[in-house]
Amino acid sequence: MNRLWHNARLMTLEGRDLGIVEDGAVACEGGIVTYVGPRAGAPNAAETIDCEGRWVSPGLIDCHTHLVYAGNRAREFELRLEGASYEEIARAGGGIVSTMKATRAASEDDLVAASLSRLDALIAEGVTTVEIKSGYGLSLEAERRQLRAARRLGEERNVAVTTTFLGAHALPPEFSDRDAYVAHICDVMLPTLAAEGLVDAVDAFCEGIGFSPDQVARVFEAARTLGLPVKLHAEQLSDLGGASLAARYSALSADHLEHLSEIGIAAMAASGTVAVLLPGAFYFTREEKRPPVAALRAHGVPMALATDCNPGTSPLTSPLLAMNMAATLFRLTVDECIAGFTREAARALGRGDIGTLVPGKTCDLAIWDIGEPAELVYRMGFNPLHARIWRGQ
Ligand SMILES: [Zn+2]
């Protein structure tokens, strides 16, 4: 069935800014956009929807989440507020190991049930595509359960889920040697899970407390052999040259980047690697070093935004609040914030079929009850979503 949304103010995101069309219309057939432009030129349709002057944008894309996990770290948060150190929390069984234990103990059904409320919160703010990483299982079986739960979430709800294998997130307790674990990832976990169709991309945590650039390079080589795109948690706590490494492997994105150097920025610009900024983690961990937004802009590196939804450092399920944080904490412009959750987020996932309103793309829309685009970024704890259209429905 073909549909037409008219009497709308469009943010098409085509080009470099918001691509605004006043008194516009969007037509779709079979879930694909067939027309975007002034209402006057719109085709006839079997069903027409009057948007009553509301704003219409592409559906939002959350391109970096760790949405599937069991348990939570609220108690750890409380201990930290009471003054406990990172070491004391780790000794008390907190940190990533506590999420790993809870996730390993959960069945696939448990993981789906625990994650649905988080997914629903994203959907309620207009998200139509979400990336979900593994990385709390850290064994073949538990990583498989996490990725299968992520795929199931995409069947339970009208939302597109793209999966990322993050086996190189932390060292599991059964391994004492990081190189041996990396070999297990490259030789067993990744090829097995990829063969099962559970892996759309491969990620790693390049950090002193994570994995070294050499170890990450081995994971990236294994991904390249399997024809899978890569992305990287890079330069969050220190500068190990992760962004340059990611660029060498033509990574889709390098994420976090608070400690990114000028060399890393130039490498990302040359390879077309997207900078995914995660203001929720910056805020929650009370980080003080800001990502080098002005330099990224000067070099023309595309900037995406995401919630980084995870239990330890960013228990955030609001893309709209992430936009506000990106503006207040990182000084992104309104246009950059909105593009960060649409056009640039699509780029960070290597997806040419979503993220802008253009004929031929998937008809994912968010319809907003706002007077101007800046309201999406300006308000806090405010959800003006009027309707959300996924694949034309
Ligand atoms: Zn992350």
XYZ file of C-alpha atoms and ligand atoms in Angstrom:
394
model
C 0.000 0.000 0.000
C 1.267 3.469 -0.756
C 1.049 6.188 1.869
C 1.574 9.915 1.916
C 2.416 12.072 4.927
C 1.696 15.702 4.075
C 1.352 19.112 5.723
C 4.710 18.414 7.356
C 7.911 20.355 7.970
C 10.722 18.021 6.942
C 14.241 17.552 8.266
C 15.536 15.413 5.402
C 19.175 15.528 6.646
C 20.211 15.523 3.005
C 23.447 17.383 2.394
C 25.464 18.850 5.248
C 22.739 20.472 7.378
C 19.195 19.521 8.361
C 17.905 19.757 4.781
C 14.679 21.526 5.764
C 11.615 21.461 3.489
C 8.674 23.625 4.616
C 5.130 22.476 3.764
C 6.530 19.140 2.662
C 5.382 15.596 2.031
C 6.847 12.094 2.167
C 5.444 9.226 0.117
C 6.258 5.560 0.494
C 5.452 2.288 -1.201
C 6.321 -1.129 0.186
C 8.303 0.420 3.035
C 10.539 2.433 0.684
C 10.461 6.217 0.315
C 9.247 7.200 -3.174
C 8.931 10.986 -2.798
C 10.317 13.697 -0.528
C 9.671 17.353 -1.274
C 7.108 20.138 -1.382
C 3.515 19.077 -0.818
C 2.558 20.693 -4.125
C 4.549 18.103 -6.104
C 3.546 15.026 -4.095
C 1.996 12.006 -5.850
C -1.487 10.681 -5.012
C -1.646 7.853 -2.501
C -4.161 5.279 -1.264
C -3.732 6.553 2.287
C -2.906 10.124 3.258
C -1.869 11.256 6.724
C -2.144 14.935 7.682
C 0.828 15.805 9.917
C -0.859 19.109 10.894
C 2.345 21.082 10.483
C 4.472 18.814 12.699
C 8.175 18.195 12.055
C 9.224 14.906 10.427
C 12.784 13.548 10.635
C 14.351 10.211 9.758
C 13.826 7.638 12.529
C 16.602 7.898 15.110
C 19.528 5.464 15.010
C 21.353 4.475 18.211
C 24.676 3.267 16.751
C 26.492 2.210 19.975
C 24.751 0.278 22.763
C 25.431 -2.590 25.144
C 21.688 -3.020 25.601
C 21.591 -6.782 26.270
C 22.765 -7.725 29.758
C 21.402 -9.073 33.029
C 21.498 -7.483 36.475
C 22.430 -3.881 37.066
C 25.089 -1.874 38.883
C 22.859 0.365 41.006
C 24.448 -0.885 44.240
C 27.904 -0.189 42.832
C 26.747 3.323 41.943
C 25.576 3.760 45.521
C 28.887 2.475 46.941
C 30.760 4.906 44.754
C 28.644 7.771 46.057
C 29.569 6.637 49.557
C 33.238 7.036 48.611
C 34.318 3.475 47.738
C 37.294 3.297 45.365
C 37.327 1.387 42.083
C 39.536 -1.274 43.716
C 37.179 -1.698 46.682
C 34.256 -2.119 44.299
C 36.176 -4.655 42.214
C 37.120 -6.588 45.388
C 33.456 -6.589 46.442
C 32.671 -8.339 43.135
C 31.536 -5.203 41.286
C 32.556 -3.842 37.922
C 32.262 -5.547 34.573
C 32.798 -8.991 36.182
C 29.514 -8.635 38.071
C 27.644 -7.966 34.822
C 29.467 -10.884 33.188
C 28.385 -13.229 36.007
C 24.753 -12.090 35.846
C 24.739 -12.327 32.042
C 26.293 -15.804 32.039
C 23.680 -16.981 34.562
C 20.798 -15.675 32.431
C 18.997 -17.714 29.762
C 18.308 -16.264 26.317
C 14.701 -15.635 27.404
C 15.918 -13.893 30.581
C 18.175 -11.635 28.524
C 15.364 -10.722 26.126
C 12.997 -9.975 29.018
C 15.589 -7.890 30.877
C 16.477 -5.876 27.775
C 12.993 -5.161 26.407
C 12.265 -2.269 28.764
C 15.499 -0.596 27.721
C 14.692 -1.119 24.063
C 11.168 0.224 24.607
C 12.600 3.397 26.122
C 14.655 3.975 22.958
C 11.684 3.210 20.717
C 9.521 5.661 22.698
C 11.901 8.447 21.610
C 11.767 7.566 17.933
C 14.567 5.015 17.524
C 14.014 2.768 14.488
C 17.478 1.139 14.278
C 19.690 0.102 17.184
C 23.151 -1.427 17.304
C 23.658 -3.949 20.123
C 27.049 -5.299 21.204
C 27.924 -8.528 22.956
C 30.832 -8.454 25.412
C 29.309 -9.438 28.759
C 29.358 -13.176 28.039
C 33.082 -13.505 27.236
C 32.709 -17.218 26.428
C 31.474 -18.770 23.201
C 28.175 -19.929 24.718
C 27.415 -16.749 26.638
C 28.365 -14.422 23.773
C 26.127 -16.505 21.498
C 23.210 -16.130 23.944
C 23.724 -12.374 24.069
C 23.806 -12.032 20.269
C 20.818 -14.329 19.822
C 18.885 -12.281 22.402
C 19.789 -9.128 20.434
C 18.437 -10.668 17.218
C 15.272 -11.771 19.079
C 14.675 -8.191 20.268
C 14.394 -7.206 16.620
C 11.642 -9.808 16.204
C 9.783 -8.807 19.375
C 9.542 -5.149 18.354
C 9.245 -3.111 15.137
C 12.861 -2.021 15.171
C 15.945 -2.984 13.165
C 18.732 -4.507 15.267
C 22.312 -4.691 14.064
C 24.717 -6.830 16.112
C 28.361 -6.289 16.973
C 30.658 -8.944 18.444
C 32.685 -7.444 21.315
C 34.465 -10.534 22.655
C 37.540 -8.343 23.231
C 35.758 -6.288 25.903
C 37.440 -7.679 29.026
C 39.503 -10.671 30.102
C 37.266 -13.495 31.372
C 38.360 -15.097 34.678
C 39.156 -18.494 33.095
C 42.007 -16.869 31.143
C 45.075 -15.450 32.872
C 46.735 -14.446 29.621
C 45.296 -11.785 27.310
C 47.106 -13.112 24.232
C 45.664 -16.577 24.800
C 42.155 -15.130 25.092
C 42.653 -13.064 21.911
C 43.755 -16.235 20.104
C 40.573 -17.962 21.353
C 38.508 -15.033 20.030
C 40.195 -15.155 16.614
C 40.332 -18.938 16.199
C 37.091 -20.069 17.842
C 34.576 -17.479 19.020
C 34.461 -15.065 16.094
C 34.495 -17.605 13.229
C 31.852 -19.744 14.961
C 29.475 -16.868 15.737
C 29.986 -15.327 12.295
C 29.157 -18.681 10.648
C 25.919 -18.720 12.664
C 24.965 -15.339 11.170
C 25.065 -13.558 14.511
C 27.734 -10.956 13.734
C 27.237 -7.826 11.609
C 30.430 -6.081 12.808
C 33.380 -6.596 15.166
C 34.442 -4.256 17.979
C 37.138 -4.240 20.686
C 38.097 -2.214 23.770
C 41.540 -0.726 23.105
C 42.754 0.515 26.477
C 45.272 -0.169 29.237
C 42.562 -2.039 31.169
C 41.304 -3.646 27.931
C 43.399 -4.840 24.997
C 46.585 -3.471 23.411
C 46.730 -2.176 19.826
C 48.613 -5.360 18.811
C 45.918 -7.565 20.307
C 43.158 -5.482 18.683
C 44.979 -5.759 15.330
C 44.788 -9.573 15.598
C 41.026 -9.371 16.187
C 40.694 -6.992 13.213
C 42.712 -9.376 11.000
C 40.322 -12.180 11.929
C 37.350 -9.938 11.101
C 38.905 -8.978 7.760
C 39.363 -12.661 6.877
C 35.640 -13.147 7.464
C 34.741 -10.000 5.503
C 33.260 -8.267 8.555
C 33.538 -4.496 9.166
C 35.228 -3.283 12.352
C 34.799 -0.484 14.899
C 36.711 0.346 18.060
C 36.341 1.695 21.605
C 39.330 4.018 21.341
C 41.035 6.774 23.334
C 38.441 6.813 26.129
C 40.837 6.866 29.088
C 44.223 7.318 27.377
C 45.793 7.689 23.936
C 47.057 4.311 22.715
C 46.741 5.204 19.034
C 43.525 3.189 18.720
C 41.903 5.604 16.269
C 44.873 5.361 13.882
C 44.749 1.583 14.153
C 41.017 1.623 13.428
C 41.602 3.890 10.428
C 44.252 1.488 9.088
C 41.548 -1.198 8.986
C 39.035 1.224 7.372
C 36.908 0.983 10.506
C 33.326 2.191 10.262
C 33.805 4.138 13.485
C 36.067 4.883 16.416
C 34.061 5.552 19.566
C 34.510 7.661 22.768
C 37.720 9.539 21.696
C 38.157 11.871 24.698
C 41.947 11.450 24.458
C 42.144 11.466 20.644
C 45.302 13.077 19.205
C 45.724 15.232 16.100
C 47.420 12.239 14.402
C 44.393 10.066 15.141
C 42.041 12.716 13.780
C 43.999 13.015 10.522
C 43.999 9.221 10.123
C 40.222 9.070 10.679
C 39.649 11.870 8.184
C 41.705 10.039 5.553
C 39.899 6.712 6.030
C 36.377 8.136 6.396
C 36.046 6.621 9.882
C 33.151 8.160 11.842
C 33.760 9.599 15.328
C 31.032 8.268 17.634
C 30.789 10.556 20.674
C 29.208 9.187 23.848
C 28.282 12.036 26.199
C 26.354 9.733 28.567
C 29.541 7.902 29.582
C 31.442 11.203 29.817
C 28.765 12.564 32.155
C 28.271 9.435 34.258
C 31.981 8.827 34.902
C 32.519 12.562 35.525
C 35.266 12.564 32.903
C 36.902 15.962 32.525
C 38.703 15.647 29.204
C 36.398 16.479 26.306
C 36.695 14.894 22.874
C 38.407 17.294 20.412
C 35.207 18.378 18.680
C 36.638 21.537 17.075
C 39.529 19.582 15.533
C 37.212 16.808 14.319
C 35.069 19.489 12.697
C 38.109 21.215 11.161
C 39.285 17.919 9.630
C 35.800 17.090 8.343
C 35.495 13.883 10.387
C 31.783 12.935 10.567
C 30.458 12.917 14.152
C 27.743 10.527 15.314
C 26.154 10.295 18.760
C 24.837 7.309 20.713
C 23.536 6.456 24.169
C 26.258 3.815 24.906
C 23.492 2.205 27.001
C 25.376 -0.056 29.451
C 25.097 -0.922 33.151
C 28.483 0.361 34.318
C 29.290 3.716 32.755
C 26.204 4.921 30.857
C 22.843 3.585 32.083
C 21.182 5.883 29.551
C 18.211 5.034 27.339
C 17.350 8.519 26.080
C 18.756 9.663 22.733
C 17.160 13.072 23.296
C 19.028 13.528 26.581
C 22.225 12.354 24.845
C 21.676 15.143 22.283
C 21.274 17.699 25.065
C 24.446 16.412 26.760
C 26.381 16.561 23.472
C 25.341 20.191 23.091
C 25.967 21.282 26.694
C 29.069 19.187 27.452
C 30.729 18.922 24.000
C 29.330 22.105 22.386
C 27.866 20.339 19.373
C 25.421 22.452 17.370
C 21.737 21.556 17.099
C 22.283 20.406 13.505
C 25.229 18.213 14.581
C 23.199 16.653 17.418
C 20.288 15.718 15.150
C 22.588 14.518 12.354
C 24.499 12.526 14.997
C 21.457 10.338 15.668
C 20.402 10.078 11.998
C 22.669 10.637 8.975
C 26.023 10.179 10.748
C 24.807 7.269 12.895
C 23.815 5.455 9.691
C 27.306 6.092 8.367
C 28.800 4.701 11.600
C 26.900 1.471 10.896
C 27.870 1.409 7.220
C 24.182 1.706 6.269
C 23.372 3.623 3.113
C 19.673 2.714 3.269
C 18.693 4.724 6.368
C 19.496 8.008 8.137
C 18.178 10.565 5.611
C 14.844 11.173 3.897
C 15.590 10.460 0.251
C 13.678 8.421 -2.356
C 14.944 4.839 -2.396
C 15.710 4.693 1.330
C 13.779 2.797 3.974
C 10.730 4.737 5.203
C 11.676 5.115 8.892
C 10.218 8.356 10.263
C 9.902 10.198 13.550
C 7.100 12.770 13.744
C 7.639 15.426 16.391
C 5.342 17.832 18.250
C 7.788 20.725 18.238
C 7.870 24.262 16.871
C 11.487 24.127 15.697
C 14.271 21.491 15.509
C 16.271 23.053 18.373
C 13.542 21.933 20.814
C 14.699 18.326 20.364
C 18.095 19.260 21.780
C 17.175 22.074 24.162
C 14.684 20.436 26.498
C 15.569 17.848 29.149
C 13.295 15.025 30.246
C 10.876 15.957 27.479
C 9.643 13.580 24.816
C 7.767 15.295 21.979
C 7.481 12.180 19.772
C 4.039 12.195 18.156
C 4.425 9.065 16.012
C 7.086 6.694 14.805
C 6.997 4.970 11.420
C 9.089 1.867 10.837
C 9.432 0.581 7.268
C 6.395 2.568 6.211
C 4.144 1.287 9.029
Zn 30.652 1.053 24.591
